[in-house]
Short mmCIF file of C-alpha atoms in Angstrom, two decimals:
data_model
loop_
_atom_site.label_atom_id
_atom_site.label_comp_id
_atom_site.label_asym_id
_atom_site.label_seq_id
_atom_site.Cartn_x
_atom_site.Cartn_y
_atom_site.Cartn_z
CA MET A 119 80.85 49.13 2.73
CA ASN A 120 80.91 46.82 -0.33
CA GLU A 121 78.01 47.48 -2.93
CA THR A 122 75.35 45.72 -3.31
CA ILE A 123 74.32 43.41 -5.54
CA LYS A 124 71.51 44.58 -8.05
CA ILE A 125 69.09 41.86 -9.93
CA LEU A 126 66.43 42.76 -12.34
CA THR A 127 63.46 40.40 -12.93
CA ILE A 128 61.79 40.64 -15.58
CA GLN A 129 58.19 39.00 -15.96
CA ASP A 130 54.76 39.28 -15.39
CA ILE A 131 53.12 40.65 -12.48
CA SER A 132 49.98 38.55 -11.74
CA CYS A 133 48.12 40.41 -8.90
CA TYR A 134 46.72 37.95 -7.19
CA GLY A 135 48.37 34.28 -7.43
CA GLN A 136 51.11 33.49 -6.82
CA CYS A 137 53.83 33.15 -9.51
CA SER A 138 56.12 34.99 -11.25
CA ILE A 139 57.38 38.48 -9.88
CA THR A 140 54.82 38.14 -6.96
CA VAL A 141 57.43 35.06 -6.26
CA ALA A 142 60.47 36.57 -7.20
CA LEU A 143 61.00 39.97 -6.23
CA PRO A 144 60.22 38.34 -2.19
CA ILE A 145 62.65 35.17 -2.49
CA VAL A 146 65.34 36.83 -4.35
CA SER A 147 65.23 39.60 -1.91
CA ALA A 148 65.30 37.51 0.86
CA PHE A 149 68.75 36.14 -0.16
CA GLY A 150 69.71 39.92 0.85
CA ILE A 151 69.94 41.18 -2.96
CA GLU A 152 68.23 44.24 -4.38
CA THR A 153 65.63 42.82 -6.64
CA ALA A 154 64.82 45.16 -9.47
CA ILE A 155 61.22 44.91 -11.25
CA LEU A 156 60.23 44.95 -15.20
CA PRO A 157 57.36 43.81 -15.48
CA SER A 158 56.60 42.22 -18.90
CA ALA A 159 52.35 42.24 -18.04
CA VAL A 160 50.18 43.08 -15.77
CA LEU A 161 46.93 40.28 -15.14
CA SER A 162 44.43 40.40 -12.85
CA THR A 163 45.01 36.89 -11.55
CA HIS A 164 47.28 34.17 -12.71
CA THR A 165 45.94 32.23 -15.88
CA ALA A 166 45.47 29.15 -14.13
CA GLY A 167 42.42 28.03 -12.62
CA PHE A 168 40.81 31.31 -13.16
CA THR A 169 38.60 32.61 -15.45
CA ASP A 170 37.98 36.25 -17.23
CA PHE A 171 40.85 37.81 -16.62
CA THR A 172 42.42 40.76 -17.43
CA VAL A 173 45.46 41.32 -19.35
CA ARG A 174 47.49 44.81 -19.92
CA ASP A 175 50.48 44.09 -22.33
CA LEU A 176 53.29 46.02 -21.62
CA THR A 177 55.75 45.38 -24.75
CA GLU A 178 55.39 49.41 -26.13
CA ASP A 179 56.85 50.50 -22.43
CA LEU A 180 60.05 48.41 -22.01
CA PRO A 181 62.28 50.51 -24.68
CA GLU A 182 60.76 53.24 -23.16
CA ILE A 183 61.64 51.83 -19.27
CA ARG A 184 65.52 50.86 -20.98
CA LYS A 185 66.21 54.52 -22.41
CA HIS A 186 64.97 56.67 -18.91
CA TRP A 187 67.55 53.64 -17.22
CA GLU A 188 70.44 54.73 -19.43
CA LYS A 189 70.25 57.96 -18.98
CA GLU A 190 70.53 57.44 -15.19
CA GLY A 191 73.02 55.32 -15.57
CA ILE A 192 71.06 52.33 -13.53
CA LEU A 193 72.97 49.03 -14.62
CA PHE A 194 72.50 45.31 -13.33
CA ASP A 195 74.90 42.67 -11.92
CA ALA A 196 72.12 39.59 -13.15
CA ILE A 197 69.31 39.54 -15.48
CA TYR A 198 66.56 36.96 -14.77
CA THR A 199 64.07 36.21 -17.70
CA GLY A 200 61.01 34.33 -16.72
CA PHE A 201 57.01 34.81 -18.35
CA ILE A 202 57.33 37.30 -21.52
CA ALA A 203 54.49 38.35 -22.41
CA SER A 204 54.72 38.40 -26.41
CA ILE A 205 57.26 37.88 -29.17
CA GLU A 206 58.20 41.28 -29.69
CA GLN A 207 59.59 41.31 -25.93
CA LEU A 208 62.33 39.25 -26.66
CA ASP A 209 63.90 41.95 -28.74
CA TYR A 210 63.51 44.73 -26.17
CA ILE A 211 64.55 42.43 -23.74
CA LYS A 212 68.01 41.27 -25.76
CA ASP A 213 68.74 45.21 -26.02
CA ILE A 214 68.41 45.94 -22.24
CA ILE A 215 70.43 42.73 -21.36
CA ASP A 216 73.33 44.42 -23.97
CA SER A 217 72.80 47.69 -22.78
CA ARG A 218 71.63 47.63 -18.69
CA LEU A 219 74.27 44.55 -17.63
CA LYS A 220 77.38 44.95 -16.07
CA PRO A 221 80.24 43.65 -17.33
CA GLY A 222 80.66 40.64 -16.55
CA GLY A 223 77.36 40.13 -15.05
CA LEU A 224 75.19 36.86 -15.33
CA VAL A 225 71.97 36.09 -17.32
CA PHE A 226 69.50 33.53 -16.54
CA VAL A 227 66.78 32.58 -18.34
CA ASP A 228 63.72 30.41 -17.32
CA PRO A 229 61.91 30.18 -20.66
CA ALA A 230 58.65 29.71 -18.79
CA MET A 231 56.22 28.75 -21.54
CA ALA A 232 54.75 25.26 -21.72
CA ASP A 233 54.38 22.50 -19.49
CA HIS A 234 52.98 18.60 -19.61
CA GLY A 235 53.30 18.54 -23.17
CA GLU A 236 51.46 21.52 -23.97
CA PHE A 237 52.48 25.17 -24.72
CA TYR A 238 50.62 28.45 -22.04
CA ASN A 239 47.71 30.00 -23.67
CA GLY A 240 48.86 32.73 -26.52
CA PHE A 241 52.51 30.46 -26.94
CA ASP A 242 53.20 28.98 -30.00
CA GLN A 243 56.65 27.10 -32.52
CA GLU A 244 57.51 30.46 -33.46
CA PHE A 245 57.68 31.98 -29.68
CA ALA A 246 59.77 29.09 -28.84
CA ASP A 247 62.30 29.42 -31.20
CA LYS A 248 62.56 33.13 -30.53
CA MET A 249 62.93 31.90 -27.01
CA GLY A 250 65.80 29.73 -27.47
CA GLU A 251 67.42 32.82 -29.91
CA LEU A 252 67.29 34.31 -25.84
CA CYS A 253 68.54 31.32 -24.31
CA LYS A 254 71.86 31.81 -26.00
CA LEU A 255 72.27 35.27 -24.01
CA GLY A 256 71.55 32.92 -21.01
CA ASP A 257 74.81 32.23 -18.38
CA TYR A 258 72.12 30.00 -16.91
CA ILE A 259 68.89 28.55 -18.04
CA LEU A 260 66.04 26.71 -16.84
CA PRO A 261 63.59 24.80 -18.41
CA ASN A 262 61.34 21.42 -18.18
CA THR A 263 61.33 19.17 -20.47
CA THR A 264 57.83 20.46 -22.23
CA GLU A 265 59.81 24.10 -22.73
CA ALA A 266 63.58 21.69 -23.57
CA CYS A 267 61.33 20.49 -26.19
CA TYR A 268 59.99 23.02 -27.94
CA ILE A 269 63.24 24.77 -28.25
CA LEU A 270 65.03 21.32 -29.79
CA HIS A 271 61.74 20.87 -31.87
CA LYS A 272 62.20 17.21 -30.18
CA PRO A 273 58.43 15.05 -29.29
CA TRP A 274 57.52 15.53 -25.69
CA LYS A 275 56.13 12.69 -23.53
CA GLU A 276 55.36 12.03 -19.80
CA GLU A 277 58.00 9.78 -19.34
CA PHE A 278 61.74 10.09 -20.10
CA THR A 279 64.99 7.80 -19.65
CA LYS A 280 67.78 8.91 -17.48
CA GLU A 281 70.12 9.09 -21.67
CA GLU A 282 67.30 10.69 -22.83
CA MET A 283 67.32 13.73 -20.50
CA LEU A 284 71.19 13.53 -20.64
CA GLU A 285 70.78 14.03 -24.77
CA MET A 286 68.37 16.75 -23.81
CA ALA A 287 70.59 18.80 -21.18
CA ASN A 288 73.69 18.26 -23.88
CA GLU A 289 71.61 19.53 -26.92
CA LEU A 290 70.36 22.60 -24.91
CA SER A 291 74.26 23.44 -23.53
CA GLU A 292 74.61 24.25 -26.94
CA PHE A 293 72.60 27.23 -26.26
CA THR A 294 74.11 28.57 -23.45
CA LYS A 295 77.53 29.97 -22.69
CA ARG A 296 77.38 28.27 -19.62
CA HIS A 297 74.96 25.90 -17.33
CA VAL A 298 71.74 24.20 -18.02
CA ILE A 299 69.49 23.05 -15.39
CA LEU A 300 66.65 20.58 -16.81
CA LYS A 301 63.70 19.99 -14.58
CA GLY A 302 61.25 16.88 -15.10
CA ASP A 303 63.71 13.57 -14.83
CA THR A 304 61.30 11.06 -13.38
CA HIS A 305 63.17 8.01 -14.13
CA ASN A 306 63.46 6.79 -9.74
CA GLU A 307 59.97 6.27 -8.47
CA GLY A 308 59.01 9.00 -5.88
CA GLN A 309 61.56 10.94 -6.78
CA LEU A 310 61.83 14.28 -9.33
CA GLY A 311 64.74 15.73 -10.35
CA MET A 312 66.54 17.90 -12.62
CA ILE A 313 69.72 17.30 -14.60
CA VAL A 314 72.61 20.14 -13.59
CA LEU A 315 74.91 20.43 -16.86
CA ASP A 316 78.04 22.77 -15.75
CA LYS A 317 79.48 23.65 -18.81
CA LEU A 318 82.24 25.38 -17.65
CA GLU A 319 83.34 22.82 -15.82
CA SER A 320 82.15 20.06 -17.91
CA THR A 321 80.30 18.46 -15.57
CA CYS A 322 76.80 17.06 -15.65
CA GLU A 323 75.23 15.91 -12.13
CA ILE A 324 71.69 14.22 -11.52
CA VAL A 325 70.10 16.03 -8.35
CA PHE A 326 67.02 14.38 -6.65
CA ASN A 327 64.51 15.86 -4.00
CA ASP A 328 61.55 13.04 -3.29
CA LYS A 329 58.49 13.57 -4.77
CA VAL A 330 55.63 15.36 -2.97
CA ASP A 331 52.15 14.06 -5.03
CA TYR A 332 50.27 17.98 -5.48
CA VAL A 333 50.55 19.84 -8.62
CA SER A 334 50.55 24.05 -8.31
CA HIS A 335 51.01 26.73 -10.52
CA GLY A 336 54.10 28.62 -10.10
CA THR A 337 56.45 25.79 -8.30
CA GLY A 338 59.09 26.72 -11.15
CA ASP A 339 58.94 30.25 -10.10
CA VAL A 340 59.73 29.68 -6.77
CA PHE A 341 62.93 26.75 -8.01
CA ALA A 342 64.04 29.41 -10.67
CA SER A 343 63.81 32.53 -7.68
CA ALA A 344 65.88 30.49 -5.08
CA PHE A 345 68.25 29.04 -7.95
CA VAL A 346 68.64 32.88 -8.42
CA GLY A 347 69.39 33.56 -4.99
CA SER A 348 71.89 30.71 -4.17
CA THR A 349 74.05 31.42 -7.32
CA MET A 350 74.35 35.39 -6.67
CA ASN A 351 74.92 33.95 -3.34
CA GLY A 352 78.23 32.15 -4.80
CA LYS A 353 76.73 28.77 -4.93
CA ILE A 354 77.91 26.08 -7.91
CA PRO A 355 75.30 24.97 -10.31
CA THR A 356 74.21 21.65 -8.38
CA GLN A 357 74.25 23.67 -4.81
CA ALA A 358 72.19 26.02 -6.03
CA ALA A 359 69.57 23.45 -7.66
CA LYS A 360 69.59 21.30 -4.41
CA ILE A 361 68.99 24.37 -2.09
CA ALA A 362 65.83 25.55 -4.68
CA GLY A 363 64.90 21.76 -4.65
CA GLU A 364 64.59 21.53 -0.90
CA PHE A 365 63.00 25.38 -0.75
CA THR A 366 60.47 24.15 -3.21
CA LYS A 367 59.78 20.79 -2.38
CA SER A 368 58.82 22.80 1.66
CA ALA A 369 57.13 25.60 0.45
CA ILE A 370 54.75 22.63 -1.62
CA GLU A 371 54.63 20.31 2.00
CA LYS A 372 53.39 23.34 3.42
CA THR A 373 50.39 24.04 0.95
CA VAL A 374 48.88 20.47 1.27
CA GLY A 375 45.94 19.29 2.60
CA ASP A 376 44.97 23.76 2.46
CA GLU A 377 41.88 23.60 0.17
CA THR A 378 41.58 27.05 -0.11
CA HIS A 379 44.90 27.20 -0.96
CA LYS A 380 44.54 26.22 -5.13
CA TYR A 381 46.81 29.52 -6.52
CA GLY A 382 50.10 28.54 -5.56
CA VAL A 383 52.12 27.66 -3.07
CA LYS A 384 52.50 28.67 0.38
CA PHE A 385 56.57 29.94 -0.28
CA GLU A 386 56.78 33.19 2.06
CA LEU A 387 56.10 30.27 5.10
CA VAL A 388 59.54 28.96 4.60
CA ILE A 389 61.46 31.34 3.79
CA PRO A 390 63.69 31.57 7.08
CA GLU A 391 64.98 28.16 6.23
CA LEU A 392 66.76 29.75 3.46
CA TYR A 393 69.45 30.54 5.35
CA GLY A 394 69.64 27.39 6.28
CA LEU A 395 69.92 25.46 3.66
CA LEU A 396 72.73 28.32 1.98
CA GLU A 397 75.24 26.75 5.47
CA LYS A 398 73.96 23.09 4.22
CA TYR A 399 75.28 23.59 1.06
#
């Protein structure tokens, strides 16, 4: 029997609300991948649309967990990072990557810290600069345009030209060993695209999906998780981006019209579509 692929995902647990680990764990697992978790924090709810939520920062737990895994000889084929709760955690995560990733293992960095031209609550430029250092360890980085601008110290704007998007992707590629997936290309009317830069093959492609007029928290986590699962199933970056884009779009479409569901997208309803998407691409 072949050895099971094991992935570690490092991000927060929002006990209620579809984002971070509560998205990553089921989606990556649905690809037939054993998924371990390392919570960066525990929140009663996510931070979008809720007030007075509780937060327990788990920064001090990270090195102790690493030490235990080291004692047990636990290693991972890939490490996938998302929402990191503090700037101190970034150094701990580098240690985990250095010590717990198998030789030849892959690192996926979703620098989840900003959107729509603003940092998420609690983040700043110092954090973005430190996140840029983590991105340098990534085989794949998956920023949106806001996160890319903070990492690159560029001004953000609502619309970027195709040429500006390509320039940003190329600049980001200097941070990575291999691939950049830059989300938020809007220069095709009615479509939402991403720049997929394969540094290994020296190719760059724009992948588009029809835009759904609906905004929800957690869609970036849905996309990143489906991208990770597709890649670990042998898909090249453009294929993985197409699978993740279609999966996310379908999850959004399942959510549109339900006024009671304002805290995420109904990705659970479209998990069965993943198998068809893997065959399609």
